[in-house]
Amino acid sequence: MFATKFLVQGVLHISLPPQFKMDKNQVWDAVLARMGEKISRMEFLTWFKKVEISQISGGAVELVCPTEMNANWLQSKYYSLILANVQAVMPEIDKIFFRIDLSLADNESKKEDPDVFAAPTKPRKIRNKPEARVAPGLNTRITQEKFSLDSFIVGDENQFAHAACQAVVTSTCDPQVKAQYNPMFIFGGVGLGKTHLIQGIANDIRRQSPGSVVLYVTSERFINEIVQAIKNRKTDEFRKKYRRVDAFILDDVQFFEGKEKTQEELFNTFNDLFEFGKQIVFAADRPPSELLGISDRLRSRMGWGLLADVKMPNFETRLAIIQSKMKEKQLLLPPDVQEFIATNIRHNLRELENILNQISAEMDLQGISPTPQTVGKIFRSINPEREIEIKADGTSSLARCTDDLITIISDYFQVPATELLGSSRKKEIVFPRQICWLLCKDILKMSFEAIGKDFGGKNHTTIMHGIRKIRTLARTDSQTARHLHALKKDLGLK
Ligand code: ADP
Ligand code: MG
């Protein structure tokens, strides 16, 4: 018998004598396989895929990571998980060290992902059915289940509207409470949360009072139905259907502008519901007073109750919204990436969904690590004209250290990061390397000595001459000037 078998919590472990010891790759594979139960495929692709064990000695394991952020993240978030699983494979280990090797970032890992993290062969199951019916018998009017007043992040800019929506839910569900805000009219620009709030009202009423009939409908759909009903001479049926609801919620009423016939039908619906004390909620991109294509009598009714506006939330609220969306999408992003997104989503929160979906897809399918650089690229791919800022004050660029610059320049010129750091004298390497030095100087404000140290211990005069050469070329050679311009744009500098 050369292997000792023992059972711990129902798992079979085999400890081998030294001559059968696994090599470091096998150890890491075994550790990853064990961790499969604790981390998701996405976490694996983001933080573990490009990591390797470089050394095992003296009771310690050294892990190499492709970026500084990867190493910091493993150290701060996964240290005990990694250690526990390394110890399960090699009980003598009591420390994990991290080292950075930029060349790993360029390695397209040919290694298969361990089975536990292999890409799913079947399409992912969507756990929450995205659309749910609101009222039985009114099955074309749908809301997104995920929108609720609870999942709406409250900041100064939308607090009033949110509180008013809560009051509407309470008064609709509880016959003892008098409806104070009827009708309620929410207005504000595109992507600021109006639909979320009013679908939240519909969903919350349905949850709290399953017997009530709530109707959420977009104006486009409502208008189409009116037109169809008129065409098929079924206006009576249409009216009956709409007038038996407890709460009537109509989104984007600006679409009624200029449509007189359908406005008339809405006017009648309003009067009937209002007369019977039924709750009415409207949302639009402007207040009623600015909906000039809507008749005076309808506009004035829209303004009878409570008007509440929503504005773009501030940085902190945006950050909280990002975090709640990450949770919803089971997406893990480091704090600097969250801040980067919060800084750059400034006008419309609908963009946020796009950006997060795109990040999630690229992490899943291409194994990218979410960094301000990779996310900056996604921002630009969605909107090439956009100016990118890293900090709320818009001062600094996407690069904060030599590693960041090397990653960007290596990607731009398609030369391996190791070559940029090395001492090859080939022209196609020397030129991008000297550009790196120039940007280290201009953007990171590093001294010649510090640059030399980061680039494999080069003499400060070598760095000085290299930078001077690029500065001269930038004035005399249009190609160089173009490269610098494009790189600065990539770095988020205007
Ligand atoms: P609007 O109807 O005003 O154009 P939406 O309600 O469609 O905007 O909001 C756009 C996106 O932003 C949605 O995904 C929504 O969930 C999100 N959103 C906006 N404001 C908030 C908030 N305060 N908390 C959470 N999500 C929000
Ligand atoms: Mg909307």
Short mmCIF file of C-alpha atoms and ligand atoms in Angstrom, two decimals:
data_model
loop_
_atom_site.label_atom_id
_atom_site.label_comp_id
_atom_site.label_asym_id
_atom_site.label_seq_id
_atom_site.Cartn_x
_atom_site.Cartn_y
_atom_site.Cartn_z
CA MET A 1 0.00 0.00 0.00
CA PHE A 2 1.63 3.25 -1.02
CA ALA A 3 -1.38 5.48 -0.80
CA THR A 4 -3.15 6.27 2.43
CA LYS A 5 -6.89 6.75 2.01
CA PHE A 6 -8.99 8.68 4.41
CA LEU A 7 -12.44 10.13 4.33
CA VAL A 8 -13.23 13.66 5.36
CA GLN A 9 -16.84 14.77 5.22
CA GLY A 10 -17.67 12.11 2.68
CA VAL A 11 -14.94 13.15 0.23
CA LEU A 12 -12.24 10.70 -0.67
CA HIS A 13 -8.75 12.12 -0.31
CA ILE A 14 -5.63 10.28 -1.30
CA SER A 15 -2.30 11.40 0.10
CA LEU A 16 0.62 10.17 -1.91
CA PRO A 17 4.17 9.52 -0.76
CA PRO A 18 6.85 11.95 -2.11
CA GLN A 19 7.82 9.87 -5.16
CA PHE A 20 4.23 10.15 -6.41
CA LYS A 21 3.92 13.85 -5.75
CA MET A 22 2.02 15.89 -8.28
CA ASP A 23 3.83 18.57 -10.23
CA LYS A 24 2.79 22.18 -9.65
CA ASN A 25 0.36 22.22 -12.58
CA GLN A 26 -1.40 19.15 -11.29
CA VAL A 27 -1.59 20.70 -7.83
CA TRP A 28 -3.21 23.84 -9.25
CA ASP A 29 -5.64 21.78 -11.35
CA ALA A 30 -6.61 19.82 -8.27
CA VAL A 31 -7.09 23.03 -6.28
CA LEU A 32 -9.25 24.56 -9.01
CA ALA A 33 -11.32 21.41 -9.30
CA ARG A 34 -11.98 21.54 -5.56
CA MET A 35 -12.89 25.21 -5.69
CA GLY A 36 -15.49 24.54 -8.38
CA GLU A 37 -18.16 24.24 -5.75
CA LYS A 38 -17.33 27.58 -4.18
CA ILE A 39 -16.77 29.86 -7.14
CA SER A 40 -18.76 30.49 -10.29
CA ARG A 41 -17.53 29.99 -13.83
CA MET A 42 -17.49 33.76 -14.19
CA GLU A 43 -15.26 34.18 -11.16
CA PHE A 44 -13.01 31.45 -12.52
CA LEU A 45 -12.72 33.14 -15.94
CA THR A 46 -12.15 36.54 -14.40
CA TRP A 47 -9.74 35.80 -11.63
CA PHE A 48 -8.27 32.31 -11.95
CA LYS A 49 -7.99 31.32 -15.59
CA LYS A 50 -4.65 32.98 -16.25
CA VAL A 51 -3.14 32.29 -12.84
CA GLU A 52 -0.48 29.63 -12.39
CA ILE A 53 1.58 28.16 -9.59
CA SER A 54 5.17 29.19 -10.14
CA GLN A 55 6.80 27.62 -7.09
CA ILE A 56 6.08 25.34 -4.19
CA SER A 57 8.70 25.43 -1.48
CA GLY A 58 9.28 25.96 2.22
CA GLY A 59 5.63 25.47 3.15
CA ALA A 60 4.51 28.17 0.69
CA VAL A 61 2.95 28.29 -2.73
CA GLU A 62 3.69 31.19 -5.06
CA LEU A 63 0.94 32.10 -7.52
CA VAL A 64 1.67 34.25 -10.57
CA CYS A 65 -1.03 36.56 -11.84
CA PRO A 66 -1.25 38.50 -15.13
CA THR A 67 -2.02 41.87 -13.51
CA GLU A 68 -1.49 43.66 -10.26
CA MET A 69 -5.21 43.97 -9.80
CA ASN A 70 -5.72 40.25 -10.28
CA ALA A 71 -3.13 39.57 -7.56
CA ASN A 72 -4.64 42.14 -5.19
CA TRP A 73 -8.10 40.78 -5.76
CA LEU A 74 -7.07 37.17 -5.07
CA GLN A 75 -5.18 38.26 -2.00
CA SER A 76 -8.03 40.29 -0.54
CA LYS A 77 -11.05 38.24 -1.56
CA TYR A 78 -9.97 34.65 -2.10
CA TYR A 79 -6.93 34.16 0.13
CA SER A 80 -8.51 31.83 2.69
CA LEU A 81 -10.46 29.90 0.08
CA ILE A 82 -7.31 29.28 -1.97
CA LEU A 83 -5.27 28.38 1.10
CA ALA A 84 -7.88 25.95 2.41
CA ASN A 85 -8.05 24.16 -0.92
CA VAL A 86 -4.29 24.11 -1.41
CA GLN A 87 -4.00 22.62 2.07
CA ALA A 88 -6.54 19.97 1.17
CA VAL A 89 -4.21 18.90 -1.63
CA MET A 90 -0.91 19.63 0.18
CA PRO A 91 -1.44 19.79 3.94
CA GLU A 92 2.10 21.09 4.58
CA ILE A 93 1.41 24.46 2.94
CA ASP A 94 0.61 27.36 5.23
CA LYS A 95 1.21 30.44 3.06
CA ILE A 96 0.33 31.74 -0.37
CA PHE A 97 2.41 34.40 -2.08
CA PHE A 98 1.43 36.34 -5.17
CA ARG A 99 3.69 37.56 -7.95
CA ILE A 100 2.87 39.44 -11.14
CA ASP A 101 3.97 38.27 -14.58
CA LEU A 102 2.63 40.52 -17.30
CA SER A 103 3.37 37.99 -20.01
CA LEU A 104 0.56 35.82 -18.66
CA ALA A 105 -1.91 38.44 -19.82
CA ASP A 106 -0.89 37.79 -23.44
CA ASN A 107 -0.99 34.01 -23.09
CA GLU A 108 -4.06 32.70 -24.71
CA SER A 109 -4.33 29.85 -22.29
CA LYS A 110 -4.48 26.68 -24.38
CA LYS A 111 -5.30 24.69 -21.31
CA GLU A 112 -8.81 23.35 -21.17
CA ASP A 113 -10.91 24.83 -18.38
CA PRO A 114 -11.35 22.29 -15.58
CA ASP A 115 -14.58 20.36 -16.00
CA VAL A 116 -16.27 22.13 -13.14
CA PHE A 117 -15.84 25.45 -14.96
CA ALA A 118 -16.33 24.23 -18.53
CA ALA A 119 -18.65 26.37 -20.64
CA PRO A 120 -22.20 25.17 -20.31
CA THR A 121 -23.31 23.24 -23.36
CA LYS A 122 -26.94 24.14 -22.91
CA PRO A 123 -28.03 27.76 -22.99
CA ARG A 124 -28.15 29.29 -19.55
CA LYS A 125 -31.46 28.96 -17.85
CA ILE A 126 -33.11 32.25 -17.12
CA ARG A 127 -34.16 31.89 -13.55
CA ASN A 128 -36.75 34.59 -13.37
CA LYS A 129 -39.12 34.64 -16.21
CA PRO A 130 -38.47 38.19 -17.42
CA GLU A 131 -42.04 39.10 -18.09
CA ALA A 132 -44.99 38.43 -15.89
CA ARG A 133 -48.64 39.03 -16.41
CA VAL A 134 -50.17 41.66 -14.28
CA ALA A 135 -53.84 40.96 -14.27
CA PRO A 136 -55.68 37.84 -15.26
CA GLY A 137 -57.64 38.42 -18.41
CA LEU A 138 -55.46 41.36 -19.36
CA ASN A 139 -52.72 39.20 -20.64
CA THR A 140 -51.12 41.46 -23.18
CA ARG A 141 -50.12 43.99 -20.56
CA ILE A 142 -46.84 42.95 -19.17
CA THR A 143 -44.35 44.24 -16.66
CA GLN A 144 -40.87 43.07 -15.82
CA GLU A 145 -40.98 41.10 -12.62
CA LYS A 146 -37.63 42.46 -11.46
CA PHE A 147 -38.94 46.03 -11.21
CA SER A 148 -40.18 46.74 -7.72
CA LEU A 149 -40.10 49.77 -5.48
CA ASP A 150 -37.68 47.87 -3.24
CA SER A 151 -35.17 47.32 -6.00
CA PHE A 152 -35.27 51.04 -6.87
CA ILE A 153 -32.28 52.81 -5.33
CA VAL A 154 -33.34 56.01 -3.63
CA GLY A 155 -31.20 59.15 -3.84
CA ASP A 156 -31.97 62.85 -3.40
CA GLU A 157 -32.98 63.19 -7.04
CA ASN A 158 -35.76 60.61 -7.01
CA GLN A 159 -36.73 60.35 -3.35
CA PHE A 160 -39.96 62.29 -3.73
CA ALA A 161 -41.16 60.27 -6.73
CA HIS A 162 -40.32 57.01 -4.96
CA ALA A 163 -42.19 58.01 -1.78
CA ALA A 164 -45.21 59.03 -3.85
CA CYS A 165 -45.19 55.65 -5.62
CA GLN A 166 -45.12 53.88 -2.26
CA ALA A 167 -48.10 55.94 -1.10
CA VAL A 168 -49.96 54.93 -4.27
CA VAL A 169 -49.30 51.23 -3.57
CA THR A 170 -50.50 51.58 0.03
CA SER A 171 -53.70 53.40 -0.82
CA THR A 172 -54.55 50.98 -3.65
CA CYS A 173 -54.01 47.90 -1.48
CA ASP A 174 -55.66 49.18 1.68
CA PRO A 175 -59.27 50.36 1.38
CA GLN A 176 -58.89 52.21 4.71
CA VAL A 177 -56.26 54.53 3.25
CA LYS A 178 -57.56 57.32 1.10
CA ALA A 179 -55.87 57.83 -2.27
CA GLN A 180 -54.13 61.18 -1.92
CA TYR A 181 -52.28 61.27 -5.16
CA ASN A 182 -54.73 60.70 -7.93
CA PRO A 183 -53.75 60.89 -10.66
CA MET A 184 -50.00 60.68 -10.15
CA PHE A 185 -47.84 62.00 -12.95
CA ILE A 186 -44.11 61.12 -13.07
CA PHE A 187 -41.90 62.90 -15.56
CA GLY A 188 -38.22 63.10 -16.49
CA GLY A 189 -35.71 62.37 -19.26
CA VAL A 190 -35.02 59.03 -20.90
CA GLY A 191 -33.49 56.28 -18.77
CA LEU A 192 -34.00 57.88 -15.37
CA GLY A 193 -36.20 55.20 -13.84
CA LYS A 194 -39.80 56.19 -14.65
CA THR A 195 -40.75 52.84 -16.11
CA HIS A 196 -38.99 51.05 -13.25
CA LEU A 197 -41.04 53.03 -10.73
CA ILE A 198 -44.43 52.62 -12.34
CA GLN A 199 -43.94 48.95 -13.21
CA GLY A 200 -42.76 48.66 -9.60
CA ILE A 201 -46.14 50.06 -8.51
CA ALA A 202 -47.94 47.46 -10.66
CA ASN A 203 -45.84 44.56 -9.36
CA ASP A 204 -45.99 45.65 -5.74
CA ILE A 205 -49.78 46.05 -5.78
CA ARG A 206 -50.09 42.63 -7.36
CA ARG A 207 -47.83 41.10 -4.68
CA GLN A 208 -49.51 42.81 -1.75
CA SER A 209 -53.04 42.44 -2.97
CA PRO A 210 -53.24 39.55 -5.43
CA GLY A 211 -56.97 40.02 -5.92
CA SER A 212 -56.73 43.52 -7.33
CA VAL A 213 -56.74 44.21 -11.04
CA VAL A 214 -53.78 46.33 -12.05
CA LEU A 215 -53.17 47.43 -15.55
CA TYR A 216 -49.81 48.68 -16.78
CA VAL A 217 -49.75 49.61 -20.44
CA THR A 218 -47.47 51.56 -22.72
CA SER A 219 -49.12 54.36 -24.63
CA GLU A 220 -48.10 52.82 -27.93
CA ARG A 221 -49.96 49.62 -27.11
CA PHE A 222 -52.95 51.48 -25.73
CA ILE A 223 -53.17 53.60 -28.88
CA ASN A 224 -52.91 50.50 -31.09
CA GLU A 225 -55.72 48.85 -29.20
CA ILE A 226 -57.94 51.88 -29.54
CA VAL A 227 -57.27 52.03 -33.26
CA GLN A 228 -58.00 48.30 -33.65
CA ALA A 229 -61.17 48.57 -31.55
CA ILE A 230 -62.44 51.46 -33.67
CA LYS A 231 -61.59 49.58 -36.87
CA ASN A 232 -63.35 46.40 -35.73
CA ARG A 233 -66.25 48.27 -34.16
CA LYS A 234 -65.44 46.83 -30.75
CA THR A 235 -65.11 50.03 -28.75
CA ASP A 236 -67.68 48.86 -26.21
CA GLU A 237 -65.65 45.77 -25.39
CA PHE A 238 -62.54 47.88 -25.20
CA ARG A 239 -64.18 50.29 -22.76
CA LYS A 240 -65.53 47.53 -20.53
CA LYS A 241 -62.14 45.90 -20.32
CA TYR A 242 -60.35 49.07 -19.38
CA ARG A 243 -62.89 50.30 -16.91
CA ARG A 244 -62.85 47.31 -14.61
CA VAL A 245 -59.35 47.90 -13.26
CA ASP A 246 -58.37 49.06 -9.74
CA ALA A 247 -55.25 50.82 -10.93
CA PHE A 248 -54.51 52.07 -14.42
CA ILE A 249 -50.86 52.83 -15.20
CA LEU A 250 -50.00 54.42 -18.51
CA ASP A 251 -46.37 54.83 -19.59
CA ASP A 252 -44.93 57.40 -22.02
CA VAL A 253 -48.08 59.46 -22.51
CA GLN A 254 -46.14 61.89 -24.71
CA PHE A 255 -47.00 59.45 -27.52
CA PHE A 256 -50.56 60.71 -27.40
CA GLU A 257 -49.46 64.07 -28.75
CA GLY A 258 -51.18 64.90 -32.00
CA LYS A 259 -53.53 61.89 -31.87
CA GLU A 260 -56.89 63.47 -31.23
CA LYS A 261 -59.16 60.48 -31.63
CA THR A 262 -57.22 58.30 -29.20
CA GLN A 263 -56.89 61.21 -26.77
CA GLU A 264 -60.66 61.31 -26.66
CA GLU A 265 -60.83 57.64 -25.70
CA LEU A 266 -58.19 58.20 -23.00
CA PHE A 267 -60.15 61.20 -21.75
CA ASN A 268 -63.26 59.05 -21.36
CA THR A 269 -61.35 56.23 -19.65
CA PHE A 270 -59.84 58.77 -17.27
CA ASN A 271 -63.20 60.24 -16.34
CA ASP A 272 -64.77 56.85 -15.67
CA LEU A 273 -61.92 55.57 -13.53
CA PHE A 274 -61.55 58.84 -11.67
CA GLU A 275 -65.22 59.02 -10.89
CA PHE A 276 -65.07 55.61 -9.24
CA GLY A 277 -61.98 56.54 -7.23
CA LYS A 278 -59.65 54.22 -9.15
CA GLN A 279 -55.93 54.99 -9.07
CA ILE A 280 -54.42 56.43 -12.25
CA VAL A 281 -50.69 56.82 -12.87
CA PHE A 282 -49.04 58.49 -15.83
CA ALA A 283 -45.40 58.74 -16.90
CA ALA A 284 -43.97 61.02 -19.58
CA ASP A 285 -40.74 62.67 -20.64
CA ARG A 286 -42.17 66.12 -19.81
CA PRO A 287 -44.66 67.62 -17.34
CA PRO A 288 -48.28 67.96 -18.57
CA SER A 289 -47.86 71.69 -19.15
CA GLU A 290 -45.28 70.92 -21.87
CA LEU A 291 -47.29 68.26 -23.68
CA LEU A 292 -48.58 70.76 -26.17
CA GLY A 293 -49.92 68.21 -28.64
CA ILE A 294 -52.43 66.98 -26.07
CA SER A 295 -55.81 68.65 -25.67
CA ASP A 296 -56.18 71.21 -22.88
CA ARG A 297 -58.88 69.25 -21.06
CA LEU A 298 -56.81 66.04 -20.96
CA ARG A 299 -53.64 67.89 -20.00
CA SER A 300 -55.37 69.68 -17.18
CA ARG A 301 -56.69 66.36 -15.80
CA MET A 302 -53.21 64.88 -15.95
CA GLY A 303 -52.08 67.67 -13.66
CA TRP A 304 -54.96 67.38 -11.17
CA GLY A 305 -53.11 65.19 -8.71
CA LEU A 306 -49.45 64.93 -7.85
CA LEU A 307 -46.56 65.81 -10.14
CA ALA A 308 -43.21 64.18 -9.35
CA ASP A 309 -40.03 64.45 -11.40
CA VAL A 310 -37.00 62.17 -11.58
CA LYS A 311 -33.51 63.49 -12.34
CA MET A 312 -30.16 61.88 -13.02
CA PRO A 313 -28.89 60.45 -9.73
CA ASN A 314 -25.56 61.64 -8.31
CA PHE A 315 -22.33 59.62 -8.32
CA GLU A 316 -22.98 57.77 -5.04
CA THR A 317 -26.50 56.76 -6.05
CA ARG A 318 -25.22 55.65 -9.44
CA LEU A 319 -22.64 53.48 -7.70
CA ALA A 320 -25.36 51.90 -5.56
CA ILE A 321 -27.48 51.27 -8.68
CA ILE A 322 -24.51 49.60 -10.36
CA GLN A 323 -24.02 47.37 -7.34
CA SER A 324 -27.66 46.36 -7.27
CA LYS A 325 -27.60 45.55 -10.99
CA MET A 326 -24.43 43.49 -10.49
CA LYS A 327 -26.24 41.47 -7.88
CA GLU A 328 -29.21 41.01 -10.14
CA LYS A 329 -26.97 39.80 -12.97
CA GLN A 330 -24.64 37.85 -10.66
CA LEU A 331 -21.76 39.86 -12.02
CA LEU A 332 -18.61 40.51 -10.05
CA LEU A 333 -16.70 43.75 -10.73
CA PRO A 334 -13.81 45.22 -8.75
CA PRO A 335 -14.39 48.58 -7.01
CA ASP A 336 -12.31 50.63 -9.45
CA VAL A 337 -14.38 49.32 -12.36
CA GLN A 338 -17.62 50.14 -10.56
CA GLU A 339 -16.38 53.68 -9.97
CA PHE A 340 -15.26 53.95 -13.56
CA ILE A 341 -18.74 53.01 -14.78
CA ALA A 342 -20.45 55.34 -12.30
CA THR A 343 -18.26 58.20 -13.52
CA ASN A 344 -18.97 57.55 -17.16
CA ILE A 345 -22.71 56.89 -17.04
CA ARG A 346 -23.82 60.47 -16.76
CA HIS A 347 -27.01 60.96 -18.69
CA ASN A 348 -29.03 57.82 -19.01
CA LEU A 349 -29.19 54.76 -16.80
CA ARG A 350 -30.53 52.62 -19.60
CA GLU A 351 -26.99 52.59 -20.98
CA LEU A 352 -25.93 50.91 -17.77
CA GLU A 353 -27.85 47.74 -18.64
CA ASN A 354 -26.10 47.63 -22.04
CA ILE A 355 -22.69 48.14 -20.55
CA LEU A 356 -23.14 45.52 -17.82
CA ASN A 357 -24.59 43.00 -20.27
CA GLN A 358 -21.68 43.58 -22.62
CA ILE A 359 -19.12 43.19 -19.82
CA SER A 360 -20.84 40.03 -18.67
CA ALA A 361 -20.84 38.59 -22.20
CA GLU A 362 -17.18 39.45 -22.80
CA MET A 363 -16.18 37.96 -19.45
CA ASP A 364 -18.13 34.81 -20.21
CA LEU A 365 -17.22 34.34 -23.83
CA GLN A 366 -13.79 35.87 -24.16
CA GLY A 367 -12.51 35.57 -20.62
CA ILE A 368 -11.64 39.28 -20.31
CA SER A 369 -10.79 40.65 -16.88
CA PRO A 370 -12.90 43.66 -15.99
CA THR A 371 -10.51 46.59 -15.60
CA PRO A 372 -11.08 50.29 -16.34
CA GLN A 373 -9.16 49.69 -19.59
CA THR A 374 -11.25 46.78 -20.86
CA VAL A 375 -14.47 48.44 -19.73
CA GLY A 376 -13.33 51.73 -21.32
CA LYS A 377 -13.06 49.84 -24.62
CA ILE A 378 -16.59 48.53 -24.22
CA PHE A 379 -17.83 52.08 -23.59
CA ARG A 380 -16.14 53.24 -26.76
CA SER A 381 -17.41 50.31 -28.81
CA ILE A 382 -20.94 51.24 -27.80
CA ASN A 383 -20.41 54.94 -28.41
CA PRO A 384 -17.18 55.86 -30.26
CA GLU A 385 -17.71 59.60 -29.75
CA ARG A 386 -17.83 59.37 -25.99
CA GLU A 387 -15.17 61.04 -23.90
CA ILE A 388 -14.00 58.76 -21.13
CA GLU A 389 -13.09 59.91 -17.65
CA ILE A 390 -11.55 57.85 -14.91
CA LYS A 391 -12.32 60.10 -11.97
CA ALA A 392 -15.39 62.15 -11.31
CA ASP A 393 -13.26 65.31 -11.68
CA GLY A 394 -12.13 64.14 -15.12
CA THR A 395 -8.46 64.76 -14.44
CA SER A 396 -6.63 61.48 -14.69
CA SER A 397 -6.32 58.99 -17.51
CA LEU A 398 -7.12 55.29 -17.63
CA ALA A 399 -3.53 54.46 -16.80
CA ARG A 400 -2.44 54.70 -13.20
CA CYS A 401 0.78 52.73 -13.24
CA THR A 402 3.41 51.43 -15.63
CA ASP A 403 1.57 48.10 -15.91
CA ASP A 404 -1.55 49.82 -17.19
CA LEU A 405 0.41 51.69 -19.85
CA ILE A 406 2.27 48.56 -20.91
CA THR A 407 -1.00 46.66 -21.26
CA ILE A 408 -2.53 49.37 -23.43
CA ILE A 409 0.56 49.89 -25.59
CA SER A 410 1.16 46.17 -26.01
CA ASP A 411 -2.41 45.83 -27.17
CA TYR A 412 -2.21 48.84 -29.49
CA PHE A 413 1.03 47.86 -31.26
CA GLN A 414 0.41 44.13 -30.92
CA VAL A 415 3.76 43.47 -29.29
CA PRO A 416 4.07 41.26 -26.21
CA ALA A 417 4.39 43.09 -22.90
CA THR A 418 7.55 41.10 -22.13
CA GLU A 419 9.22 42.54 -25.23
CA LEU A 420 8.36 46.07 -24.14
CA LEU A 421 10.05 45.37 -20.83
CA GLY A 422 12.99 43.52 -22.39
CA SER A 423 16.02 44.80 -24.27
CA SER A 424 15.39 43.78 -27.86
CA ARG A 425 16.79 46.36 -30.31
CA LYS A 426 14.38 45.54 -33.11
CA LYS A 427 12.81 48.71 -34.47
CA GLU A 428 9.26 47.39 -34.12
CA ILE A 429 9.89 46.87 -30.39
CA VAL A 430 12.07 49.91 -29.62
CA PHE A 431 9.54 52.38 -30.99
CA PRO A 432 6.55 51.26 -28.85
CA ARG A 433 8.87 50.84 -25.86
CA GLN A 434 10.03 54.46 -26.16
CA ILE A 435 6.43 55.57 -26.52
CA CYS A 436 5.75 53.79 -23.24
CA TRP A 437 8.53 55.80 -21.63
CA LEU A 438 7.17 59.05 -22.98
CA LEU A 439 3.70 58.31 -21.63
CA CYS A 440 5.15 57.21 -18.27
CA LYS A 441 6.77 60.62 -18.13
CA ASP A 442 3.86 62.73 -19.38
CA ILE A 443 0.88 60.93 -17.91
CA LEU A 444 2.25 59.27 -14.80
CA LYS A 445 4.78 62.07 -14.16
CA MET A 446 7.50 59.54 -13.41
CA SER A 447 11.17 60.41 -13.14
CA PHE A 448 13.68 59.04 -15.72
CA GLU A 449 15.16 56.91 -12.92
CA ALA A 450 11.80 55.43 -11.95
CA ILE A 451 10.97 54.61 -15.57
CA GLY A 452 14.37 52.97 -16.04
CA LYS A 453 13.77 50.87 -12.93
CA ASP A 454 10.36 49.68 -14.12
CA PHE A 455 11.78 48.77 -17.54
CA GLY A 456 14.27 46.17 -16.38
CA GLY A 457 16.78 48.48 -14.69
CA LYS A 458 17.72 50.70 -17.61
CA ASN A 459 19.95 53.71 -17.14
CA HIS A 460 18.13 57.05 -16.81
CA THR A 461 20.07 58.52 -19.76
CA THR A 462 18.77 55.74 -22.03
CA ILE A 463 15.23 56.67 -21.01
CA MET A 464 15.92 60.38 -21.52
CA HIS A 465 17.27 59.86 -25.04
CA GLY A 466 14.40 57.53 -25.95
CA ILE A 467 11.81 60.08 -24.84
CA ARG A 468 13.59 62.92 -26.61
CA LYS A 469 13.60 60.88 -29.82
CA ILE A 470 9.83 60.35 -29.68
CA ARG A 471 9.19 64.02 -28.89
CA THR A 472 11.16 65.04 -31.99
CA LEU A 473 9.36 62.46 -34.13
CA ALA A 474 5.99 63.66 -32.83
CA ARG A 475 6.77 67.07 -34.36
CA THR A 476 8.30 65.88 -37.63
CA ASP A 477 6.60 62.59 -38.44
CA SER A 478 2.86 62.51 -38.91
CA GLN A 479 2.68 58.73 -38.32
CA THR A 480 4.15 59.12 -34.82
CA ALA A 481 1.87 62.03 -34.08
CA ARG A 482 -1.12 59.92 -35.13
CA HIS A 483 -0.05 57.02 -32.90
CA LEU A 484 0.31 59.33 -29.92
CA HIS A 485 -3.04 60.92 -30.59
CA ALA A 486 -4.77 57.54 -30.88
CA LEU A 487 -3.09 56.21 -27.76
CA LYS A 488 -4.08 59.24 -25.75
CA LYS A 489 -7.64 58.70 -26.89
CA ASP A 490 -7.40 55.04 -25.84
CA LEU A 491 -6.18 56.25 -22.48
CA GLY A 492 -9.25 58.39 -22.09
CA LEU A 493 -7.39 61.68 -22.56
CA LYS A 494 -9.03 64.15 -24.85
P1 ADP B 1 -37.19 55.60 -18.12
O1 ADP B 1 -38.51 54.88 -18.13
O2 ADP B 1 -37.19 56.82 -17.27
O3 ADP B 1 -36.68 55.87 -19.51
P2 ADP B 1 -36.23 53.14 -16.98
O4 ADP B 1 -37.18 52.98 -15.86
O5 ADP B 1 -36.42 52.28 -18.18
O6 ADP B 1 -36.12 54.66 -17.43
O7 ADP B 1 -34.76 52.96 -16.36
C1 ADP B 1 -33.63 52.59 -17.13
C2 ADP B 1 -32.81 51.59 -16.37
O8 ADP B 1 -32.24 52.21 -15.24
C3 ADP B 1 -33.63 50.42 -15.84
O9 ADP B 1 -32.84 49.27 -15.97
C4 ADP B 1 -33.85 50.76 -14.39
O10 ADP B 1 -33.97 49.60 -13.61
C5 ADP B 1 -32.58 51.52 -14.06
N1 ADP B 1 -32.78 52.51 -12.98
C6 ADP B 1 -33.06 53.81 -13.12
N2 ADP B 1 -33.12 54.41 -11.92
C7 ADP B 1 -32.86 53.45 -11.01
C8 ADP B 1 -32.78 53.43 -9.58
N3 ADP B 1 -32.94 54.55 -8.87
N4 ADP B 1 -32.52 52.27 -8.97
C9 ADP B 1 -32.31 51.15 -9.69
N5 ADP B 1 -32.38 51.09 -11.03
C10 ADP B 1 -32.65 52.23 -11.69
MG MG B 2 -39.71 54.31 -19.75
#
